[in-house]
Short mmCIF file of C-alpha atoms and ligand atoms in Angstrom, two decimals:
data_model
loop_
_atom_site.label_atom_id
_atom_site.label_comp_id
_atom_site.label_asym_id
_atom_site.label_seq_id
_atom_site.Cartn_x
_atom_site.Cartn_y
_atom_site.Cartn_z
CA MET A 1 15.82 -31.50 15.10
CA ARG A 2 15.22 -29.91 11.73
CA VAL A 3 11.74 -28.96 10.58
CA LEU A 4 10.75 -27.76 7.12
CA ILE A 5 7.60 -25.66 6.72
CA SER A 6 6.14 -24.97 3.26
CA GLY A 7 4.30 -21.61 3.11
CA ALA A 8 4.98 -18.23 4.74
CA SER A 9 1.59 -16.57 5.09
CA VAL A 10 -0.21 -17.03 8.44
CA ALA A 11 0.14 -20.61 9.70
CA GLY A 12 3.74 -21.00 8.45
CA PRO A 13 5.37 -18.05 10.28
CA THR A 14 3.30 -18.69 13.45
CA LEU A 15 4.49 -22.30 13.50
CA ALA A 16 8.09 -21.23 12.73
CA TYR A 17 8.05 -18.74 15.61
CA TRP A 18 6.89 -21.25 18.22
CA LEU A 19 9.00 -24.19 17.02
CA ALA A 20 12.12 -22.01 17.16
CA ARG A 21 11.24 -20.92 20.69
CA TYR A 22 10.99 -24.59 21.68
CA GLY A 23 14.52 -25.13 20.37
CA PHE A 24 13.90 -26.64 16.89
CA ASP A 25 15.89 -25.66 13.78
CA VAL A 26 13.29 -24.30 11.39
CA THR A 27 13.39 -23.65 7.65
CA VAL A 28 10.45 -22.06 5.82
CA VAL A 29 10.18 -22.31 2.04
CA GLU A 30 7.79 -19.91 0.29
CA ARG A 31 6.90 -19.96 -3.39
CA SER A 32 6.49 -16.16 -3.65
CA PRO A 33 9.72 -14.32 -4.40
CA ALA A 34 9.52 -12.07 -1.30
CA PRO A 35 7.65 -11.64 1.99
CA ARG A 36 4.08 -10.40 1.57
CA LYS A 37 3.61 -6.63 1.76
CA SER A 38 0.51 -4.67 2.70
CA GLY A 39 -2.47 -5.73 0.58
CA GLY A 40 -4.60 -8.80 0.02
CA HIS A 41 -7.97 -9.12 1.72
CA ALA A 42 -9.22 -8.48 5.25
CA VAL A 43 -9.08 -11.41 7.68
CA ASP A 44 -10.24 -11.90 11.27
CA LEU A 45 -8.47 -12.86 14.46
CA PHE A 46 -10.76 -14.00 17.26
CA LYS A 47 -10.02 -14.57 20.95
CA PRO A 48 -7.83 -17.70 20.96
CA ALA A 49 -5.76 -16.39 18.03
CA MET A 50 -5.51 -12.95 19.68
CA ASP A 51 -4.30 -14.57 22.91
CA ILE A 52 -1.62 -16.39 20.89
CA VAL A 53 -0.38 -13.33 18.96
CA GLU A 54 -0.28 -11.49 22.28
CA ALA A 55 1.96 -14.23 23.69
CA MET A 56 4.16 -13.76 20.60
CA GLY A 57 4.59 -10.09 21.51
CA VAL A 58 3.04 -8.82 18.26
CA LEU A 59 -0.37 -7.68 19.49
CA GLU A 60 0.60 -4.01 19.43
CA ALA A 61 1.83 -4.25 15.84
CA ILE A 62 -1.35 -6.05 14.83
CA GLU A 63 -3.57 -3.49 16.56
CA ALA A 64 -1.66 -0.72 14.79
CA HIS A 65 -2.77 -2.34 11.51
CA ASP A 66 -6.46 -2.67 12.43
CA ALA A 67 -8.42 -2.52 9.16
CA GLY A 68 -10.68 0.00 10.88
CA THR A 69 -14.11 -1.13 9.69
CA ASP A 70 -16.66 0.36 12.11
CA VAL A 71 -19.91 0.11 10.21
CA ILE A 72 -21.47 -2.33 7.79
CA SER A 73 -23.97 -0.54 5.56
CA ILE A 74 -26.58 -2.62 3.78
CA HIS A 75 -28.25 -1.46 0.58
CA ARG A 76 -31.79 -2.77 0.03
CA GLU A 77 -33.28 -3.38 -3.39
CA GLY A 78 -35.52 -0.46 -4.39
CA LYS A 79 -35.23 1.31 -1.02
CA PRO A 80 -33.53 4.62 -0.31
CA GLY A 81 -30.81 4.96 2.31
CA LEU A 82 -28.65 2.30 3.90
CA VAL A 83 -29.17 0.13 6.97
CA ASP A 84 -26.16 0.73 9.21
CA LEU A 85 -24.94 -1.96 11.57
CA PRO A 86 -21.93 -1.39 13.84
CA GLN A 87 -19.41 -4.12 12.99
CA ALA A 88 -18.64 -4.57 16.72
CA LEU A 89 -22.20 -5.80 17.23
CA ILE A 90 -21.54 -8.76 14.98
CA THR A 91 -17.99 -9.52 16.06
CA SER A 92 -18.70 -9.14 19.79
CA ALA A 93 -21.44 -11.70 19.33
CA VAL A 94 -18.94 -14.12 17.84
CA SER A 95 -16.04 -13.51 20.21
CA GLN A 96 -14.96 -11.36 23.17
CA ARG A 97 -11.80 -10.33 21.32
CA HIS A 98 -11.53 -9.53 17.64
CA ILE A 99 -9.43 -7.62 15.18
CA GLU A 100 -9.74 -7.30 11.44
CA ILE A 101 -6.47 -6.86 9.57
CA MET A 102 -5.34 -7.14 5.96
CA ARG A 103 -3.92 -10.63 5.42
CA ASP A 104 -0.62 -9.35 4.05
CA ASP A 105 -0.11 -7.01 7.03
CA LEU A 106 -0.65 -9.94 9.38
CA SER A 107 1.70 -12.09 7.36
CA GLU A 108 4.40 -9.41 7.36
CA ILE A 109 4.16 -9.00 11.15
CA LEU A 110 4.34 -12.77 11.75
CA TYR A 111 7.28 -13.02 9.35
CA ALA A 112 9.13 -10.23 11.19
CA ALA A 113 8.53 -12.01 14.52
CA SER A 114 9.81 -15.37 13.27
CA SER A 115 12.56 -14.48 10.80
CA PRO A 116 15.31 -13.78 13.39
CA THR A 117 15.11 -17.41 14.56
CA ALA A 118 14.13 -19.29 11.38
CA GLU A 119 15.72 -19.72 7.96
CA TYR A 120 13.46 -18.35 5.20
CA ILE A 121 13.85 -19.36 1.54
CA PHE A 122 11.75 -17.34 -0.92
CA GLY A 123 11.05 -18.16 -4.54
CA ASP A 124 11.32 -21.93 -4.19
CA SER A 125 9.02 -24.89 -3.67
CA ILE A 126 9.22 -28.52 -2.65
CA ALA A 127 9.50 -30.75 -5.74
CA ALA A 128 9.47 -34.20 -4.08
CA LEU A 129 9.31 -35.74 -0.61
CA THR A 130 10.75 -39.15 0.29
CA GLU A 131 10.64 -40.60 3.79
CA ALA A 132 13.90 -42.46 4.36
CA ASP A 133 16.53 -43.07 7.05
CA ALA A 134 14.40 -41.75 9.92
CA GLY A 135 13.85 -38.48 8.12
CA VAL A 136 12.46 -36.89 4.97
CA ARG A 137 14.58 -36.26 1.87
CA VAL A 138 13.33 -33.09 0.25
CA ALA A 139 14.03 -32.15 -3.36
CA PHE A 140 13.43 -28.48 -4.15
CA GLU A 141 12.55 -26.99 -7.52
CA ALA A 142 15.50 -24.58 -7.38
CA GLY A 143 17.72 -25.29 -4.36
CA PRO A 144 19.73 -28.44 -3.57
CA GLU A 145 18.22 -31.54 -1.93
CA ARG A 146 18.15 -31.49 1.89
CA ARG A 147 17.10 -33.77 4.75
CA PHE A 148 14.64 -32.82 7.50
CA ASP A 149 13.18 -34.67 10.49
CA LEU A 150 9.68 -33.29 9.98
CA VAL A 151 7.93 -31.58 7.04
CA ILE A 152 4.82 -29.45 7.49
CA GLY A 153 2.58 -28.09 4.74
CA ALA A 154 1.31 -24.58 5.58
CA ASP A 155 0.77 -23.83 1.92
CA GLY A 156 -2.92 -22.99 1.87
CA LEU A 157 -6.17 -24.36 0.50
CA HIS A 158 -4.56 -25.68 -2.69
CA SER A 159 -1.61 -27.13 -0.76
CA HIS A 160 1.21 -28.59 -2.80
CA VAL A 161 2.45 -30.71 0.13
CA ARG A 162 -1.04 -32.19 0.49
CA ASN A 163 -1.13 -33.03 -3.21
CA LEU A 164 2.26 -34.73 -3.00
CA VAL A 165 1.47 -36.75 0.12
CA PHE A 166 -2.30 -37.32 0.15
CA GLY A 167 -3.18 -37.10 -3.54
CA PRO A 168 -5.42 -34.76 -5.53
CA GLU A 169 -7.51 -32.10 -3.80
CA SER A 170 -10.71 -33.46 -5.35
CA GLY A 171 -10.57 -36.34 -2.84
CA TYR A 172 -10.96 -33.95 0.11
CA SER A 173 -12.62 -30.75 -1.05
CA HIS A 174 -16.34 -30.18 -0.72
CA TRP A 175 -17.84 -27.32 -2.67
CA LEU A 176 -20.35 -25.33 -0.60
CA GLY A 177 -22.18 -24.22 -3.75
CA GLU A 178 -20.71 -20.72 -3.71
CA TYR A 179 -17.94 -18.65 -5.27
CA LEU A 180 -15.96 -15.76 -3.89
CA ALA A 181 -14.34 -13.00 -5.94
CA VAL A 182 -12.27 -10.09 -4.62
CA ALA A 183 -10.63 -7.31 -6.63
CA SER A 184 -8.51 -4.29 -5.74
CA ILE A 185 -10.16 -1.18 -7.14
CA PRO A 186 -9.82 2.59 -6.62
CA ASN A 187 -11.60 3.82 -3.49
CA TYR A 188 -13.88 5.95 -5.67
CA LEU A 189 -16.53 6.29 -2.90
CA ASP A 190 -13.86 7.45 -0.44
CA LEU A 191 -14.91 4.76 2.04
CA LYS A 192 -13.42 5.12 5.50
CA GLY A 193 -14.33 2.66 8.23
CA ARG A 194 -17.39 1.53 6.29
CA SER A 195 -18.09 -1.69 4.44
CA LEU A 196 -20.91 -1.56 1.89
CA MET A 197 -22.92 -4.57 0.87
CA PHE A 198 -25.91 -5.38 -1.27
CA PRO A 199 -27.38 -8.79 -0.40
CA GLN A 200 -29.82 -10.46 -2.77
CA VAL A 201 -31.13 -13.99 -3.07
CA ASN A 202 -28.15 -16.17 -4.03
CA ARG A 203 -25.70 -13.28 -4.49
CA LEU A 204 -24.00 -10.55 -2.53
CA ALA A 205 -21.84 -7.69 -3.77
CA GLY A 206 -19.97 -5.11 -1.78
CA MET A 207 -17.00 -2.85 -1.31
CA TYR A 208 -14.72 -1.97 1.60
CA SER A 209 -11.50 -0.19 2.29
CA ALA A 210 -9.01 -0.42 5.16
CA THR A 211 -7.02 2.15 7.07
CA GLN A 212 -3.76 0.64 5.84
CA VAL A 213 -4.48 0.51 2.12
CA PRO A 214 -4.92 3.41 -0.30
CA ASP A 215 -7.43 1.59 -2.51
CA ALA A 216 -10.57 -0.47 -1.89
CA ARG A 217 -11.77 -4.03 -2.42
CA ALA A 218 -14.81 -5.05 -4.42
CA PHE A 219 -16.16 -8.38 -3.23
CA PHE A 220 -18.71 -10.81 -4.60
CA LEU A 221 -20.15 -13.92 -2.99
CA PHE A 222 -22.59 -15.91 -5.11
CA ARG A 223 -24.26 -19.28 -5.38
CA THR A 224 -24.60 -21.31 -8.56
CA ARG A 225 -26.56 -24.51 -9.23
CA GLU A 226 -23.63 -26.24 -10.92
CA PRO A 227 -19.87 -25.76 -10.60
CA LEU A 228 -18.57 -23.13 -13.03
CA GLU A 229 -16.21 -24.22 -15.79
CA TYR A 230 -12.96 -22.26 -15.79
CA HIS A 231 -9.23 -22.73 -15.37
CA HIS A 232 -7.84 -21.23 -12.15
CA ARG A 233 -5.30 -19.21 -14.18
CA ASP A 234 -7.83 -17.94 -16.75
CA VAL A 235 -8.66 -14.59 -15.15
CA ASP A 236 -10.46 -13.22 -18.23
CA ARG A 237 -12.89 -16.14 -18.18
CA GLN A 238 -13.44 -15.69 -14.42
CA LYS A 239 -14.21 -12.00 -14.89
CA ALA A 240 -16.62 -12.84 -17.72
CA LEU A 241 -18.44 -15.36 -15.49
CA LEU A 242 -18.69 -12.77 -12.74
CA ARG A 243 -20.21 -10.26 -15.17
CA GLU A 244 -22.79 -12.85 -16.25
CA VAL A 245 -23.87 -13.49 -12.65
CA TYR A 246 -24.24 -9.78 -11.82
CA GLU A 247 -25.23 -8.30 -15.21
CA ASP A 248 -28.77 -7.37 -14.12
CA VAL A 249 -27.84 -5.93 -10.71
CA GLY A 250 -28.08 -2.20 -10.08
CA TRP A 251 -26.73 -0.01 -7.24
CA GLU A 252 -22.92 0.30 -7.42
CA VAL A 253 -22.51 -3.07 -9.11
CA PRO A 254 -22.11 -1.84 -12.73
CA ARG A 255 -19.28 0.46 -11.56
CA LEU A 256 -17.70 -2.31 -9.46
CA LEU A 257 -17.74 -4.63 -12.48
CA ALA A 258 -16.23 -1.93 -14.67
CA GLU A 259 -13.40 -1.49 -12.15
CA VAL A 260 -12.97 -5.27 -11.92
CA SER A 261 -12.55 -5.52 -15.69
CA THR A 262 -9.47 -3.25 -15.60
CA THR A 263 -7.73 -4.39 -12.41
CA ASP A 264 -4.85 -6.86 -12.33
CA ALA A 265 -5.41 -7.70 -8.66
CA PHE A 266 -8.30 -10.13 -9.01
CA TYR A 267 -9.02 -13.37 -7.19
CA MET A 268 -11.85 -15.83 -7.72
CA ASP A 269 -12.29 -19.27 -6.22
CA SER A 270 -15.00 -21.69 -5.22
CA ILE A 271 -15.88 -21.79 -1.53
CA THR A 272 -14.70 -25.24 -0.62
CA GLN A 273 -14.25 -27.02 2.64
CA LEU A 274 -11.44 -29.49 3.17
CA ARG A 275 -12.56 -32.59 5.00
CA MET A 276 -9.74 -35.02 5.77
CA GLU A 277 -10.06 -37.85 8.30
CA THR A 278 -6.45 -37.23 9.24
CA TRP A 279 -4.05 -34.61 7.95
CA SER A 280 -0.80 -36.38 8.93
CA LYS A 281 1.12 -39.20 7.27
CA GLY A 282 4.43 -40.43 8.68
CA ARG A 283 6.70 -37.45 9.35
CA ILE A 284 4.58 -35.08 7.27
CA THR A 285 1.58 -33.09 8.46
CA LEU A 286 -0.53 -30.10 7.41
CA VAL A 287 -1.55 -26.94 9.24
CA GLY A 288 -4.05 -24.13 8.60
CA ASP A 289 -5.99 -23.97 5.33
CA ALA A 290 -3.81 -26.75 3.88
CA GLY A 291 -5.22 -29.28 6.33
CA TYR A 292 -8.65 -28.08 7.38
CA CYS A 293 -9.87 -24.96 5.59
CA PRO A 294 -13.53 -24.57 6.57
CA GLY A 295 -14.12 -22.26 3.58
CA PRO A 296 -12.39 -18.94 2.85
CA ALA A 297 -14.19 -15.85 4.17
CA VAL A 298 -16.97 -17.77 5.93
CA GLY A 299 -15.47 -19.97 8.64
CA GLY A 300 -12.94 -17.98 10.68
CA SER A 301 -10.13 -19.84 8.95
CA THR A 302 -7.39 -17.32 9.81
CA SER A 303 -7.95 -17.83 13.54
CA LEU A 304 -7.99 -21.56 12.95
CA ALA A 305 -4.64 -21.29 11.13
CA VAL A 306 -3.00 -19.34 14.00
CA VAL A 307 -4.40 -21.66 16.66
CA GLY A 308 -3.57 -24.79 14.64
CA ALA A 309 0.04 -23.65 14.20
CA TYR A 310 0.44 -22.86 17.90
CA VAL A 311 -1.02 -26.20 18.99
CA LEU A 312 1.05 -28.17 16.47
CA ALA A 313 4.28 -26.52 17.65
CA GLY A 314 3.33 -27.13 21.29
CA GLU A 315 2.50 -30.79 20.72
CA ILE A 316 5.72 -31.39 18.74
CA ALA A 317 7.69 -29.86 21.62
CA SER A 318 5.69 -31.78 24.26
CA ALA A 319 6.53 -35.03 22.45
CA ALA A 320 10.20 -34.01 22.09
CA GLY A 321 9.80 -34.16 18.31
CA ASP A 322 8.25 -37.65 18.24
CA HIS A 323 5.75 -37.23 15.40
CA THR A 324 3.98 -40.51 16.21
CA ARG A 325 2.75 -38.88 19.42
CA ALA A 326 2.70 -35.22 18.42
CA TYR A 327 0.59 -35.36 15.25
CA PRO A 328 -2.29 -37.44 16.70
CA ALA A 329 -2.26 -35.25 19.84
CA CYS A 330 -2.50 -32.11 17.70
CA GLU A 331 -5.31 -33.52 15.58
CA ALA A 332 -7.21 -34.56 18.71
CA ALA A 333 -6.79 -31.08 20.22
CA MET A 334 -7.97 -29.35 17.02
CA ARG A 335 -10.70 -31.70 15.80
CA ASP A 336 -13.64 -30.10 17.62
CA TYR A 337 -12.62 -26.57 16.67
CA VAL A 338 -12.21 -27.64 13.04
CA HIS A 339 -15.60 -29.34 13.09
CA ARG A 340 -17.33 -26.31 14.62
CA SER A 341 -15.65 -24.03 12.08
CA ARG A 342 -17.09 -26.14 9.27
CA GLN A 343 -20.55 -25.85 10.78
CA LEU A 344 -20.11 -22.09 11.18
CA ALA A 345 -19.06 -21.80 7.54
CA LEU A 346 -22.30 -23.45 6.45
CA THR A 347 -24.37 -21.15 8.67
CA ALA A 348 -22.43 -18.04 7.63
CA SER A 349 -22.68 -18.74 3.91
CA ASP A 350 -26.43 -19.41 4.15
CA THR A 351 -26.95 -16.22 6.18
CA LEU A 352 -24.77 -13.93 4.07
CA VAL A 353 -26.11 -15.26 0.80
CA PRO A 354 -29.74 -16.17 1.53
CA LYS A 355 -31.30 -18.87 -0.61
CA THR A 356 -34.84 -17.45 -0.43
CA ARG A 357 -36.63 -14.10 -0.25
CA LEU A 358 -37.67 -15.07 3.28
CA GLY A 359 -34.02 -15.52 4.26
CA LEU A 360 -33.11 -12.21 2.64
CA GLY A 361 -35.94 -10.46 4.51
CA ALA A 362 -34.78 -11.99 7.80
CA LEU A 363 -31.20 -10.82 7.21
CA ILE A 364 -32.20 -7.24 6.45
CA HIS A 365 -34.90 -7.06 9.11
CA GLY A 366 -32.53 -8.47 11.75
CA ALA A 367 -29.88 -5.91 10.78
CA ARG A 368 -32.41 -3.06 10.98
CA ILE A 369 -33.62 -4.09 14.43
CA LEU A 370 -30.09 -4.52 15.79
CA GLY A 371 -28.97 -1.24 14.22
CA HIS A 372 -31.80 0.65 15.94
CA LEU A 373 -31.48 -0.81 19.43
CA PRO A 374 -29.43 1.14 22.00
CA PRO A 375 -25.91 -0.40 21.96
CA PRO A 376 -26.06 -2.40 25.24
CA PHE A 377 -29.38 -4.01 24.23
CA ALA A 378 -28.17 -4.62 20.72
CA ARG A 379 -25.02 -6.34 22.01
CA THR A 380 -27.06 -8.56 24.33
CA ALA A 381 -29.53 -9.39 21.56
CA SER A 382 -26.84 -10.28 19.06
CA ARG A 383 -25.02 -12.40 21.66
CA LEU A 384 -28.22 -14.27 22.45
CA VAL A 385 -28.77 -14.99 18.77
CA ALA A 386 -25.13 -15.92 18.27
CA ALA A 387 -24.73 -18.07 21.36
CA ARG A 388 -26.60 -20.85 19.62
CA ARG A 389 -24.21 -21.42 16.75
CA LEU A 390 -21.61 -18.70 16.25
CA ASN A 391 -19.65 -18.71 19.47
CA ILE A 392 -17.11 -21.27 18.30
CA HIS A 393 -13.83 -19.49 19.01
CA ASP A 394 -13.98 -18.51 22.67
CA VAL A 395 -14.86 -22.03 23.78
CA PHE A 396 -11.44 -23.22 22.58
CA THR A 397 -9.02 -23.42 25.50
CA VAL A 398 -5.50 -22.43 24.46
CA ARG A 399 -3.14 -24.85 26.20
CA ASP A 400 -0.15 -23.33 27.93
CA TYR A 401 3.16 -24.70 26.57
CA GLN A 402 5.29 -21.95 28.18
CA GLY A 403 7.25 -24.48 30.25
CA LEU A 404 8.74 -25.88 27.01
CA ILE A 405 10.29 -22.59 25.86
CA ARG A 406 14.07 -22.83 25.43
CA ARG A 407 14.92 -19.49 23.82
C1 FAD B 501 -10.64 -13.62 -0.91
C2 FAD B 501 -10.46 -14.18 0.47
C3 FAD B 501 -11.13 -13.60 1.54
C4 FAD B 501 -10.94 -14.11 2.82
N1 FAD B 501 -11.58 -13.52 3.87
C5 FAD B 501 -11.38 -13.97 5.13
C6 FAD B 501 -12.02 -13.36 6.25
O1 FAD B 501 -12.82 -12.44 6.10
N2 FAD B 501 -11.74 -13.84 7.49
C7 FAD B 501 -10.86 -14.88 7.68
O2 FAD B 501 -10.59 -15.26 8.82
N3 FAD B 501 -10.26 -15.49 6.65
C8 FAD B 501 -10.51 -15.07 5.38
N4 FAD B 501 -9.91 -15.70 4.32
C9 FAD B 501 -9.09 -16.89 4.57
C10 FAD B 501 -7.67 -16.57 5.02
O3 FAD B 501 -6.98 -15.80 4.06
C11 FAD B 501 -6.95 -17.92 5.23
O4 FAD B 501 -7.72 -18.73 6.09
C12 FAD B 501 -5.60 -17.74 5.87
O5 FAD B 501 -4.79 -16.89 5.10
C13 FAD B 501 -4.97 -19.13 6.02
O6 FAD B 501 -3.61 -19.02 6.26
P1 FAD B 501 -2.61 -20.18 5.80
O7 FAD B 501 -1.28 -19.71 6.24
O8 FAD B 501 -3.12 -21.49 6.26
O9 FAD B 501 -2.71 -20.23 4.21
P2 FAD B 501 -2.51 -19.10 3.12
O10 FAD B 501 -2.75 -17.75 3.68
O11 FAD B 501 -3.31 -19.50 1.94
O12 FAD B 501 -0.97 -19.18 2.76
C14 FAD B 501 -0.38 -20.21 2.04
C15 FAD B 501 1.04 -19.79 1.70
O13 FAD B 501 1.70 -20.87 1.05
C16 FAD B 501 2.36 -20.39 -0.08
N5 FAD B 501 2.49 -21.48 -1.04
C17 FAD B 501 1.55 -22.00 -1.85
N6 FAD B 501 2.05 -23.00 -2.58
C18 FAD B 501 3.35 -23.13 -2.21
C19 FAD B 501 4.40 -23.99 -2.62
N7 FAD B 501 4.22 -24.91 -3.56
N8 FAD B 501 5.60 -23.85 -2.02
C20 FAD B 501 5.81 -22.90 -1.07
N9 FAD B 501 4.86 -22.05 -0.67
C21 FAD B 501 3.64 -22.16 -1.23
C22 FAD B 501 1.49 -19.24 -0.58
O14 FAD B 501 2.21 -18.37 -1.43
C23 FAD B 501 1.10 -18.60 0.74
O15 FAD B 501 2.07 -17.68 1.17
C24 FAD B 501 -10.10 -15.23 3.03
C25 FAD B 501 -9.44 -15.82 1.94
C26 FAD B 501 -9.63 -15.31 0.68
C27 FAD B 501 -8.90 -15.96 -0.46
#
């Protein structure tokens, strides 16, 4: 059976790896001209995703690319010094296993694991999809038309496959009231293993670096009353909007904005959640951010993408390629995890970007208390706090599909 996957970032290569191991012929088409190379932003893998990458034999490579953030340092308005919080205190509260890695490093490792057994086409995109003759006819923008048994969109939050099959994104995306901007800038503070942040009511600014990258990232998370008006390709307008939001903020922010104005590596997007009743239609389905992004940077979406890809491959193999059984089974297996990730995204965005001075005080006070407790007490305290709402990953049971492996 031939399967086409659109997108070669996280979900795409993970899915390609497992489908090939179950004996399917896999083709991956990626719009970018080449595999991703070190860069991008930091992402998180939590326990179920770590268990899966371990089963893929790439855990060592992933650990070797650990972003290396040990401490989160919080600047407080008008106060000297920083409040230091060991990152492990937060992540161990969320999950027993965690690693932070740059997205492009992860993507490169997953690509290397899957490329020996899957066909990769770079620099092309699906132009049209037609279900016919017990298969899907696929027209490509550059390459010749081909036929596949199944087509899977792993092409991210603004998925092209989803647009073609389910219609415009506006029908499924829910804005959480916030925006996220990230820029590559020189590591002028020589940050090593430390992430700096300055939370205020309705806005957060910060900077981090990673062991694997020579530069740093400036990041901004902010809330607005109304959606901002800009075109997604109009970077100058996006930078101007960012300056407006942060123009009166002190600390390192004027320097960060100055660096942002000169960098080419800039990304800004609304924090939106995709809410689809079902993300499959006929022989076509979606995986990762394309189908159920809970919100970039706030909902553990990278882990969700890895787990979603693994489960989809396993269910397709369990059903011997019968999509009428496999897709509903996959959606049923993922639905709770997706739902909990959405809830977590709402909690995380409200906590990280407090809406009131009271919320801001609670965030900083909580960080100070945790940072001052001896480590074992601090870990217990943060777990107790987290157990209520944050512990969404470890409760997911990764089903064992090992018996279906053919090669
Ligand atoms: C600024 C930022 C910060 C983030 N921070 C975090 C974090 O701290 N923790 C975390 O867990 N997650 C974070 N995320 C989210 C994380 O990056 C995604 O959840 C994860 O990458 C999802 O993987 P994916 O494979 O589903 O989609 P993506 O990584 O979005 O990949 C989609 C792929 O499809 C390709 N593509 C797009 N259109 C087409 C087309 N027409 N044809 C072919 N290919 C196409 C793209 O080039 C890309 O390679 C962040 C995201 C952003 C943007």
